[in-house]
PDB file of C-alpha atoms in Angstrom:
ATOM      1  CA  UNK A  18     -19.769  48.001  94.517  1.00  0.00           C
ATOM      2  CA  UNK A  19     -20.893  44.754  93.961  1.00  0.00           C
ATOM      3  CA  UNK A  20     -17.962  42.675  92.845  1.00  0.00           C
ATOM      4  CA  UNK A  21     -18.788  39.411  90.310  1.00  0.00           C
ATOM      5  CA  UNK A  22     -15.710  36.364  91.526  1.00  0.00           C
ATOM      6  CA  UNK A  23     -13.816  36.095  87.510  1.00  0.00           C
ATOM      7  CA  UNK A  24     -14.220  32.569  88.097  1.00  0.00           C
ATOM      8  CA  UNK A  25     -17.780  32.432  88.329  1.00  0.00           C
ATOM      9  CA  UNK A  26     -18.030  34.283  85.345  1.00  0.00           C
ATOM     10  CA  UNK A  27     -16.123  32.983  83.220  1.00  0.00           C
ATOM     11  CA  UNK A  28     -17.341  29.260  83.769  1.00  0.00           C
ATOM     12  CA  UNK A  29     -20.889  30.576  83.664  1.00  0.00           C
ATOM     13  CA  UNK A  30     -19.735  32.347  80.366  1.00  0.00           C
ATOM     14  CA  UNK A  31     -18.178  28.128  79.638  1.00  0.00           C
ATOM     15  CA  UNK A  32     -21.342  26.856  80.190  1.00  0.00           C
ATOM     16  CA  UNK A  33     -23.843  29.522  78.639  1.00  0.00           C
ATOM     17  CA  UNK A  34     -21.475  28.398  75.145  1.00  0.00           C
ATOM     18  CA  UNK A  35     -21.545  24.917  75.368  1.00  0.00           C
ATOM     19  CA  UNK A  36     -24.826  25.406  75.902  1.00  0.00           C
ATOM     20  CA  UNK A  37     -25.261  27.096  72.916  1.00  0.00           C
ATOM     21  CA  UNK A  38     -22.573  25.154  70.914  1.00  0.00           C
ATOM     22  CA  UNK A  39     -24.762  21.634  71.870  1.00  0.00           C
ATOM     23  CA  UNK A  40     -27.615  22.644  70.313  1.00  0.00           C
ATOM     24  CA  UNK A  41     -25.269  22.702  66.729  1.00  0.00           C
ATOM     25  CA  UNK A  42     -25.449  20.505  64.963  1.00  0.00           C
ATOM     26  CA  UNK A  43     -23.760  20.074  61.304  1.00  0.00           C
ATOM     27  CA  UNK A  44     -25.054  18.429  58.452  1.00  0.00           C
ATOM     28  CA  UNK A  45     -23.343  14.672  57.458  1.00  0.00           C
ATOM     29  CA  UNK A  46     -22.256  16.774  54.504  1.00  0.00           C
ATOM     30  CA  UNK A  47     -21.513  19.907  54.771  1.00  0.00           C
ATOM     31  CA  UNK A  48     -18.024  19.942  54.897  1.00  0.00           C
ATOM     32  CA  UNK A  49     -18.026  18.816  51.758  1.00  0.00           C
ATOM     33  CA  UNK A  50     -21.138  20.579  50.265  1.00  0.00           C
ATOM     34  CA  UNK A  51     -18.720  23.628  51.165  1.00  0.00           C
ATOM     35  CA  UNK A  52     -15.730  22.286  49.787  1.00  0.00           C
ATOM     36  CA  UNK A  53     -17.427  21.949  46.227  1.00  0.00           C
ATOM     37  CA  UNK A  54     -18.699  25.773  46.271  1.00  0.00           C
ATOM     38  CA  UNK A  55     -15.222  27.022  47.711  1.00  0.00           C
ATOM     39  CA  UNK A  56     -13.871  24.905  45.013  1.00  0.00           C
ATOM     40  CA  UNK A  57     -16.375  25.799  41.614  1.00  0.00           C
ATOM     41  CA  UNK A  58     -15.532  29.108  43.353  1.00  0.00           C
ATOM     42  CA  UNK A  59     -11.724  28.929  42.390  1.00  0.00           C
ATOM     43  CA  UNK A  60     -12.386  26.960  39.772  1.00  0.00           C
ATOM     44  CA  UNK A  61     -14.532  29.815  38.108  1.00  0.00           C
ATOM     45  CA  UNK A  62     -12.581  32.759  39.210  1.00  0.00           C
ATOM     46  CA  UNK A  63      -9.389  31.184  37.639  1.00  0.00           C
ATOM     47  CA  UNK A  64     -11.768  31.570  34.628  1.00  0.00           C
ATOM     48  CA  UNK A  65     -12.796  34.395  34.150  1.00  0.00           C
ATOM     49  CA  UNK A  66      -9.169  35.511  35.252  1.00  0.00           C
ATOM     50  CA  UNK A  67      -8.039  33.193  32.554  1.00  0.00           C
ATOM     51  CA  UNK A  68     -11.068  35.147  29.901  1.00  0.00           C
ATOM     52  CA  UNK A  69      -9.951  39.021  31.192  1.00  0.00           C
ATOM     53  CA  UNK A  70      -6.464  38.139  30.357  1.00  0.00           C
ATOM     54  CA  UNK A  71      -7.150  37.058  27.323  1.00  0.00           C
ATOM     55  CA  UNK A  72      -8.755  40.004  25.673  1.00  0.00           C
ATOM     56  CA  UNK A  73      -6.336  42.771  27.608  1.00  0.00           C
ATOM     57  CA  UNK A  74      -3.384  40.992  24.913  1.00  0.00           C
ATOM     58  CA  UNK A  75      -5.881  40.977  22.059  1.00  0.00           C
ATOM     59  CA  UNK A  76      -6.976  44.235  22.422  1.00  0.00           C
ATOM     60  CA  UNK A  77      -3.122  45.623  23.079  1.00  0.00           C
ATOM     61  CA  UNK A  78      -1.573  43.158  20.239  1.00  0.00           C
ATOM     62  CA  UNK A  79      -4.957  45.175  17.686  1.00  0.00           C
ATOM     63  CA  UNK A  80      -4.306  48.911  19.912  1.00  0.00           C
ATOM     64  CA  UNK A  81      -0.640  48.758  18.645  1.00  0.00           C
ATOM     65  CA  UNK A  82      -1.338  47.079  15.062  1.00  0.00           C
ATOM     66  CA  UNK A  83      -3.703  49.128  14.636  1.00  0.00           C
ATOM     67  CA  UNK A  84      -1.297  51.944  15.550  1.00  0.00           C
ATOM     68  CA  UNK A  85       0.989  50.774  13.037  1.00  0.00           C
ATOM     69  CA  UNK A  86      -1.208  50.582  10.592  1.00  0.00           C
ATOM     70  CA  UNK A  87      -1.706  54.738  11.546  1.00  0.00           C
ATOM     71  CA  UNK A  88       1.941  55.521  10.625  1.00  0.00           C
ATOM     72  CA  UNK A  89       2.908  57.771   7.751  1.00  0.00           C
ATOM     73  CA  UNK A  90       4.630  55.492   5.493  1.00  0.00           C
ATOM     74  CA  UNK A  91       6.470  57.923   3.616  1.00  0.00           C
ATOM     75  CA  UNK A  92      10.127  58.182   5.150  1.00  0.00           C
ATOM     76  CA  UNK A  93      10.644  60.817   7.297  1.00  0.00           C
ATOM     77  CA  UNK A  94      13.424  63.905   8.454  1.00  0.00           C
ATOM     78  CA  UNK A  95      15.986  61.065   9.912  1.00  0.00           C
ATOM     79  CA  UNK A  96      15.990  58.027   7.672  1.00  0.00           C
ATOM     80  CA  UNK A  97      15.136  59.907   3.946  1.00  0.00           C
ATOM     81  CA  UNK A  98      18.163  57.886   3.039  1.00  0.00           C
ATOM     82  CA  UNK A  99      19.259  60.681   2.133  1.00  0.00           C
ATOM     83  CA  UNK A 100      23.596  60.161   2.324  1.00  0.00           C
ATOM     84  CA  UNK A 101      25.511  62.353   5.971  1.00  0.00           C
ATOM     85  CA  UNK A 102      27.050  65.776   4.656  1.00  0.00           C
ATOM     86  CA  UNK A 103      30.975  65.908   4.182  1.00  0.00           C
ATOM     87  CA  UNK A 104      31.907  66.213   7.974  1.00  0.00           C
ATOM     88  CA  UNK A 105      30.555  62.914   9.649  1.00  0.00           C
ATOM     89  CA  UNK A 106      32.338  60.358  10.341  1.00  0.00           C
ATOM     90  CA  UNK A 107      29.602  57.433  10.928  1.00  0.00           C
TER      91      UNK A 107
END
């Protein structure tokens, strides 16, 4: 069996990754650009959330008003305004 030295493997891997990373050059304003893009997405997400909350609230209000408007206008059996029976103490 051919066993390689773990230290040699680790050293070669470190050298290969260092050579690969050495060839990468970030743009001078890369952080500023990435941060600006992230802030723009964050503002957009908050705006969409605020609009969504407003729409849901408005729909719930309109549905509630519609349901209240559809309620019968004549008094029901419970609230008929008739006097209570003779035996009741309420």
